[in-house]
Amino acid sequence: MAFYKCLFFASLIFSSVFVTMSQQACTPQAFNQKTFAACHNLPILNSTIHWNYYPSKGTVDVAFAQAVVSDSRWVAWAINPTSTGMVGSQAVVAFKRTDGAMSVYSSPIKSYGTRLEQGNLSFPLFDVSAVYENNQIVIFATVGLPNNVSVVNHVWQQGPLSGNTPQMHSVSGPNVQSFGTLDFLSGKVDTVRRGTSSVFRVKISHGIINTISWGILMPVGAIVARHFKAADPAWFHVHRACQMLGYFGGVAGFATGLWLGHKSSGVEYKGHRCIGITLFALATLQVLVALGLRPNKTDKKRVFWNWFHYLVGYGTIILGIVNILKGFDMLQPGKWWKFSYLITIGVLGCVAAVLEARAWFLVLIRKTDQAAEQNKDDTSVV
């Protein structure tokens, strides 16, 4: 019995090793009359990378090959010197133009909304070229490795073309899993699954927390304070609960934003960051003023406090919504997420507009009744 158990486990190990080797097996090839000593079949997007590494020079010759379903696709291979994933990557992009010629150029990826514009990379790049043959695009380049390291974070991708302009790639499936680490010296290649990336998980958490706190709870609290004061004092407790939950959620969102900024050295979203800092400062000031400097309702200074409270409060809400939308454009989680939030905030806006119209209608009726009552009193006096 022990023998069969050992045989069973040995067969499992052998089969797993066989499958792994069959998935990664790669035969070095010659491209453009140049032979590459090492290669690896990447497990995603039908891609293979070939290379010759020169430790003394700190350079590597690369041939990146990717199968495409048609010649109206672009492909890219990149090294990310600052982090894993797309943002911060220094890419080489290639595609077949409508006139049949190959277009190949370097493109630094600064945001999730990149258009793959041509630009200089943060490290040396030489002898860049590309060919299209046998339904695959092959990119050739000599890379000056950043800080002469042999292990790099690399990213590979493909997407559609509109004429001669690269378009956004898919944001699901293999297209969001095509990155990992590559050791040019040992030949070891690891694929980092996006779903297990700590940075990516924090990005998702950052977006969800801020959307709920700044983008939903804060507007709901403002609507309650504006239109439900007849339900005193319940309105005040609901308003305070929404705003405080929104604020503390915003604190968590601000903290995760600082962490992400620290982990994404060299990648900046200046607009998003500046709005976030302003938003957090205004919200903190609002909380401090509301808790410690609120005059009594009979105090003559109360009117000034009210104006400050209104202006800072509504300003915070507007900035929050703007920054959430900027965050969606940066993260590119899929159109449905942004569409869902737009529907949510649109519903809240419609509710606020209806309640505001109702309030002004009641004011108009009350003034009309008061005017009619005044006319009646004047007539009776006469």
Short mmCIF file of N, CA and C in Angstrom, two decimals, residues 245-356:
data_model
loop_
_atom_site.label_atom_id
_atom_site.label_comp_id
_atom_site.label_asym_id
_atom_site.label_seq_id
_atom_site.Cartn_x
_atom_site.Cartn_y
_atom_site.Cartn_z
N LEU A 245 -19.27 59.42 9.45
CA LEU A 245 -18.87 58.18 8.78
C LEU A 245 -18.13 58.49 7.48
N GLY A 246 -18.64 59.48 6.74
CA GLY A 246 -17.97 59.89 5.51
C GLY A 246 -16.59 60.44 5.78
N TYR A 247 -16.44 61.22 6.86
CA TYR A 247 -15.14 61.80 7.18
C TYR A 247 -14.13 60.72 7.58
N PHE A 248 -14.54 59.83 8.49
CA PHE A 248 -13.60 58.80 8.92
C PHE A 248 -13.26 57.83 7.77
N GLY A 249 -14.24 57.59 6.89
CA GLY A 249 -13.93 56.83 5.69
C GLY A 249 -12.94 57.58 4.82
N GLY A 250 -13.12 58.91 4.75
CA GLY A 250 -12.18 59.73 3.98
C GLY A 250 -10.78 59.72 4.57
N VAL A 251 -10.69 59.66 5.90
CA VAL A 251 -9.38 59.55 6.55
C VAL A 251 -8.68 58.26 6.11
N ALA A 252 -9.44 57.16 6.11
CA ALA A 252 -8.88 55.89 5.66
C ALA A 252 -8.47 55.97 4.19
N GLY A 253 -9.32 56.61 3.37
CA GLY A 253 -9.00 56.77 1.95
C GLY A 253 -7.77 57.63 1.75
N PHE A 254 -7.63 58.68 2.56
CA PHE A 254 -6.46 59.56 2.47
C PHE A 254 -5.19 58.80 2.84
N ALA A 255 -5.30 57.98 3.89
CA ALA A 255 -4.14 57.20 4.34
C ALA A 255 -3.70 56.20 3.27
N THR A 256 -4.66 55.51 2.65
CA THR A 256 -4.30 54.56 1.58
C THR A 256 -3.72 55.29 0.38
N GLY A 257 -4.20 56.51 0.13
CA GLY A 257 -3.64 57.31 -0.97
C GLY A 257 -2.17 57.66 -0.71
N LEU A 258 -1.85 58.02 0.54
CA LEU A 258 -0.46 58.31 0.88
C LEU A 258 0.40 57.07 0.71
N TRP A 259 -0.12 55.91 1.12
CA TRP A 259 0.63 54.65 0.98
C TRP A 259 0.88 54.33 -0.48
N LEU A 260 -0.14 54.51 -1.31
CA LEU A 260 0.01 54.24 -2.73
C LEU A 260 1.02 55.19 -3.37
N GLY A 261 1.00 56.46 -2.93
CA GLY A 261 1.97 57.41 -3.44
C GLY A 261 3.39 57.01 -3.09
N HIS A 262 3.56 56.48 -1.88
CA HIS A 262 4.89 56.01 -1.45
C HIS A 262 5.33 54.79 -2.25
N LYS A 263 4.38 53.90 -2.57
CA LYS A 263 4.71 52.68 -3.30
C LYS A 263 4.85 52.91 -4.80
N SER A 264 4.45 54.07 -5.27
CA SER A 264 4.50 54.35 -6.72
C SER A 264 5.46 55.50 -6.98
N SER A 265 6.67 55.35 -6.50
CA SER A 265 7.69 56.38 -6.69
C SER A 265 7.91 56.64 -8.17
N GLY A 266 7.89 57.93 -8.54
CA GLY A 266 8.09 58.31 -9.94
C GLY A 266 6.80 58.40 -10.73
N VAL A 267 5.69 57.94 -10.14
CA VAL A 267 4.38 58.02 -10.80
C VAL A 267 3.55 59.04 -10.05
N GLU A 268 3.14 60.10 -10.72
CA GLU A 268 2.41 61.17 -10.06
C GLU A 268 1.09 61.45 -10.76
N TYR A 269 0.07 61.67 -9.94
CA TYR A 269 -1.23 62.16 -10.42
C TYR A 269 -1.46 63.49 -9.71
N LYS A 270 -0.86 64.55 -10.23
CA LYS A 270 -0.83 65.82 -9.51
C LYS A 270 -2.23 66.35 -9.23
N GLY A 271 -3.10 66.31 -10.24
CA GLY A 271 -4.45 66.83 -10.04
C GLY A 271 -5.20 66.06 -8.97
N HIS A 272 -5.19 64.75 -9.07
CA HIS A 272 -5.87 63.89 -8.10
C HIS A 272 -5.30 64.10 -6.70
N ARG A 273 -3.99 64.19 -6.61
CA ARG A 273 -3.34 64.37 -5.31
C ARG A 273 -3.68 65.73 -4.70
N CYS A 274 -3.59 66.80 -5.49
CA CYS A 274 -3.87 68.14 -4.96
C CYS A 274 -5.32 68.27 -4.51
N ILE A 275 -6.24 67.72 -5.30
CA ILE A 275 -7.65 67.77 -4.90
C ILE A 275 -7.86 66.96 -3.63
N GLY A 276 -7.22 65.80 -3.53
CA GLY A 276 -7.36 64.97 -2.35
C GLY A 276 -6.87 65.66 -1.09
N ILE A 277 -5.70 66.32 -1.18
CA ILE A 277 -5.18 67.04 -0.02
C ILE A 277 -6.10 68.19 0.37
N THR A 278 -6.57 68.96 -0.62
CA THR A 278 -7.49 70.07 -0.35
C THR A 278 -8.78 69.55 0.27
N LEU A 279 -9.29 68.47 -0.27
CA LEU A 279 -10.53 67.87 0.22
C LEU A 279 -10.39 67.45 1.69
N PHE A 280 -9.29 66.76 2.00
CA PHE A 280 -9.07 66.30 3.37
C PHE A 280 -8.90 67.48 4.33
N ALA A 281 -8.19 68.53 3.89
CA ALA A 281 -7.99 69.71 4.74
C ALA A 281 -9.31 70.41 5.02
N LEU A 282 -10.14 70.61 4.00
CA LEU A 282 -11.44 71.27 4.19
C LEU A 282 -12.35 70.45 5.09
N ALA A 283 -12.37 69.13 4.89
CA ALA A 283 -13.23 68.28 5.71
C ALA A 283 -12.79 68.29 7.17
N THR A 284 -11.47 68.26 7.39
CA THR A 284 -10.96 68.31 8.76
C THR A 284 -11.30 69.64 9.41
N LEU A 285 -11.14 70.73 8.68
CA LEU A 285 -11.52 72.05 9.20
C LEU A 285 -13.01 72.11 9.52
N GLN A 286 -13.81 71.51 8.67
CA GLN A 286 -15.27 71.49 8.89
C GLN A 286 -15.61 70.76 10.18
N VAL A 287 -14.98 69.62 10.40
CA VAL A 287 -15.24 68.84 11.61
C VAL A 287 -14.83 69.61 12.85
N LEU A 288 -13.65 70.23 12.82
CA LEU A 288 -13.16 70.97 13.98
C LEU A 288 -14.05 72.16 14.30
N VAL A 289 -14.46 72.89 13.26
CA VAL A 289 -15.33 74.05 13.47
C VAL A 289 -16.71 73.61 13.96
N ALA A 290 -17.23 72.50 13.42
CA ALA A 290 -18.55 72.03 13.83
C ALA A 290 -18.57 71.55 15.27
N LEU A 291 -17.48 70.92 15.71
CA LEU A 291 -17.45 70.36 17.06
C LEU A 291 -17.07 71.38 18.12
N GLY A 292 -16.21 72.34 17.76
CA GLY A 292 -15.69 73.22 18.80
C GLY A 292 -16.06 74.68 18.73
N LEU A 293 -16.52 75.15 17.56
CA LEU A 293 -16.76 76.59 17.40
C LEU A 293 -18.17 76.92 16.95
N ARG A 294 -19.12 76.04 17.19
CA ARG A 294 -20.48 76.30 16.74
C ARG A 294 -21.21 77.17 17.77
N PRO A 295 -21.64 78.38 17.39
CA PRO A 295 -22.37 79.25 18.33
C PRO A 295 -23.78 78.72 18.58
N ASN A 296 -24.40 79.23 19.64
CA ASN A 296 -25.81 78.90 19.90
C ASN A 296 -26.69 79.49 18.81
N LYS A 297 -27.88 78.94 18.65
CA LYS A 297 -28.78 79.40 17.59
C LYS A 297 -29.18 80.86 17.78
N THR A 298 -29.15 81.35 19.04
CA THR A 298 -29.55 82.73 19.30
C THR A 298 -28.39 83.71 19.18
N ASP A 299 -27.19 83.19 19.01
CA ASP A 299 -26.00 84.04 18.90
C ASP A 299 -26.01 84.77 17.56
N LYS A 300 -25.66 86.08 17.58
CA LYS A 300 -25.65 86.86 16.35
C LYS A 300 -24.59 86.37 15.36
N LYS A 301 -23.55 85.70 15.88
CA LYS A 301 -22.49 85.20 15.01
C LYS A 301 -22.89 83.92 14.29
N ARG A 302 -24.05 83.37 14.65
CA ARG A 302 -24.46 82.09 14.07
C ARG A 302 -24.62 82.17 12.55
N VAL A 303 -25.05 83.32 12.05
CA VAL A 303 -25.27 83.45 10.61
C VAL A 303 -23.97 83.30 9.83
N PHE A 304 -22.88 83.83 10.39
CA PHE A 304 -21.58 83.70 9.73
C PHE A 304 -21.09 82.25 9.78
N TRP A 305 -21.33 81.60 10.92
CA TRP A 305 -20.95 80.19 11.06
C TRP A 305 -21.72 79.34 10.05
N ASN A 306 -23.02 79.66 9.89
CA ASN A 306 -23.85 78.90 8.94
C ASN A 306 -23.31 79.03 7.51
N TRP A 307 -22.96 80.26 7.12
CA TRP A 307 -22.44 80.46 5.77
C TRP A 307 -21.13 79.70 5.56
N PHE A 308 -20.25 79.74 6.56
CA PHE A 308 -19.01 78.98 6.49
C PHE A 308 -19.30 77.49 6.36
N HIS A 309 -20.22 76.98 7.17
CA HIS A 309 -20.57 75.57 7.18
C HIS A 309 -21.13 75.14 5.82
N TYR A 310 -21.99 75.97 5.25
CA TYR A 310 -22.57 75.64 3.95
C TYR A 310 -21.52 75.64 2.84
N LEU A 311 -20.73 76.71 2.77
CA LEU A 311 -19.77 76.85 1.68
C LEU A 311 -18.71 75.75 1.72
N VAL A 312 -18.14 75.50 2.91
CA VAL A 312 -17.11 74.46 3.02
C VAL A 312 -17.72 73.08 2.78
N GLY A 313 -18.94 72.86 3.30
CA GLY A 313 -19.59 71.57 3.13
C GLY A 313 -19.89 71.24 1.68
N TYR A 314 -20.51 72.18 0.97
CA TYR A 314 -20.83 71.93 -0.43
C TYR A 314 -19.57 71.91 -1.30
N GLY A 315 -18.58 72.73 -0.93
CA GLY A 315 -17.32 72.68 -1.65
C GLY A 315 -16.64 71.33 -1.51
N THR A 316 -16.69 70.76 -0.31
CA THR A 316 -16.12 69.44 -0.08
C THR A 316 -16.81 68.38 -0.92
N ILE A 317 -18.12 68.45 -0.98
CA ILE A 317 -18.88 67.46 -1.76
C ILE A 317 -18.53 67.55 -3.24
N ILE A 318 -18.46 68.79 -3.78
CA ILE A 318 -18.15 68.96 -5.20
C ILE A 318 -16.74 68.44 -5.51
N LEU A 319 -15.77 68.81 -4.67
CA LEU A 319 -14.40 68.34 -4.88
C LEU A 319 -14.32 66.81 -4.77
N GLY A 320 -15.08 66.24 -3.84
CA GLY A 320 -15.09 64.79 -3.68
C GLY A 320 -15.57 64.08 -4.92
N ILE A 321 -16.66 64.56 -5.49
CA ILE A 321 -17.22 63.94 -6.70
C ILE A 321 -16.24 64.07 -7.87
N VAL A 322 -15.66 65.26 -8.02
CA VAL A 322 -14.69 65.48 -9.10
C VAL A 322 -13.51 64.52 -8.97
N ASN A 323 -12.99 64.37 -7.75
CA ASN A 323 -11.83 63.52 -7.55
C ASN A 323 -12.15 62.04 -7.72
N ILE A 324 -13.36 61.65 -7.37
CA ILE A 324 -13.77 60.26 -7.59
C ILE A 324 -13.80 59.95 -9.08
N LEU A 325 -14.34 60.86 -9.87
CA LEU A 325 -14.38 60.65 -11.32
C LEU A 325 -12.97 60.62 -11.91
N LYS A 326 -12.08 61.46 -11.39
CA LYS A 326 -10.69 61.41 -11.84
C LYS A 326 -10.07 60.06 -11.47
N GLY A 327 -10.42 59.55 -10.29
CA GLY A 327 -9.91 58.25 -9.86
C GLY A 327 -10.37 57.13 -10.77
N PHE A 328 -11.63 57.18 -11.19
CA PHE A 328 -12.13 56.17 -12.13
C PHE A 328 -11.32 56.20 -13.44
N ASP A 329 -11.03 57.41 -13.93
CA ASP A 329 -10.28 57.53 -15.17
C ASP A 329 -8.86 57.01 -15.02
N MET A 330 -8.29 57.15 -13.83
CA MET A 330 -6.94 56.66 -13.59
C MET A 330 -6.89 55.15 -13.44
N LEU A 331 -7.82 54.61 -12.65
CA LEU A 331 -7.79 53.17 -12.35
C LEU A 331 -8.33 52.33 -13.49
N GLN A 332 -9.25 52.89 -14.28
CA GLN A 332 -9.86 52.16 -15.40
C GLN A 332 -10.38 50.79 -14.96
N PRO A 333 -11.31 50.74 -13.98
CA PRO A 333 -11.78 49.44 -13.52
C PRO A 333 -12.80 48.79 -14.43
N GLY A 334 -13.23 49.48 -15.46
CA GLY A 334 -14.30 49.00 -16.32
C GLY A 334 -15.41 50.03 -16.34
N LYS A 335 -16.04 50.19 -17.50
CA LYS A 335 -17.05 51.24 -17.66
C LYS A 335 -18.22 51.07 -16.69
N TRP A 336 -18.54 49.83 -16.32
CA TRP A 336 -19.71 49.61 -15.48
C TRP A 336 -19.57 50.26 -14.12
N TRP A 337 -18.37 50.26 -13.55
CA TRP A 337 -18.16 50.85 -12.22
C TRP A 337 -18.43 52.35 -12.26
N LYS A 338 -17.83 53.03 -13.22
CA LYS A 338 -18.05 54.47 -13.33
C LYS A 338 -19.51 54.78 -13.66
N PHE A 339 -20.09 53.98 -14.54
CA PHE A 339 -21.49 54.18 -14.92
C PHE A 339 -22.40 54.00 -13.71
N SER A 340 -22.11 53.00 -12.87
CA SER A 340 -22.93 52.76 -11.68
C SER A 340 -22.86 53.94 -10.73
N TYR A 341 -21.64 54.50 -10.56
CA TYR A 341 -21.53 55.65 -9.66
C TYR A 341 -22.25 56.86 -10.24
N LEU A 342 -22.12 57.08 -11.55
CA LEU A 342 -22.82 58.20 -12.17
C LEU A 342 -24.33 58.07 -12.01
N ILE A 343 -24.84 56.84 -12.10
CA ILE A 343 -26.28 56.63 -11.87
C ILE A 343 -26.63 56.97 -10.43
N THR A 344 -25.80 56.50 -9.48
CA THR A 344 -26.06 56.76 -8.06
C THR A 344 -26.07 58.24 -7.76
N ILE A 345 -25.03 58.95 -8.19
CA ILE A 345 -24.95 60.38 -7.90
C ILE A 345 -26.01 61.15 -8.68
N GLY A 346 -26.39 60.62 -9.87
CA GLY A 346 -27.46 61.24 -10.63
C GLY A 346 -28.80 61.13 -9.91
N VAL A 347 -29.08 59.96 -9.32
CA VAL A 347 -30.31 59.77 -8.55
C VAL A 347 -30.33 60.71 -7.36
N LEU A 348 -29.20 60.79 -6.63
CA LEU A 348 -29.14 61.70 -5.49
C LEU A 348 -29.34 63.15 -5.94
N GLY A 349 -28.76 63.51 -7.09
CA GLY A 349 -28.95 64.86 -7.60
C GLY A 349 -30.40 65.14 -7.96
N CYS A 350 -31.07 64.16 -8.56
CA CYS A 350 -32.49 64.33 -8.91
C CYS A 350 -33.35 64.47 -7.66
N VAL A 351 -33.05 63.64 -6.65
CA VAL A 351 -33.78 63.73 -5.39
C VAL A 351 -33.59 65.11 -4.77
N ALA A 352 -32.34 65.59 -4.75
CA ALA A 352 -32.06 66.91 -4.19
C ALA A 352 -32.78 68.01 -4.98
N ALA A 353 -32.81 67.89 -6.31
CA ALA A 353 -33.47 68.90 -7.15
C ALA A 353 -34.97 68.92 -6.90
N VAL A 354 -35.59 67.73 -6.80
CA VAL A 354 -37.03 67.65 -6.54
C VAL A 354 -37.37 68.25 -5.18
N LEU A 355 -36.58 67.89 -4.16
CA LEU A 355 -36.82 68.43 -2.82
C LEU A 355 -36.61 69.95 -2.78
N GLU A 356 -35.61 70.42 -3.52
CA GLU A 356 -35.36 71.87 -3.57
C GLU A 356 -36.51 72.60 -4.25
#
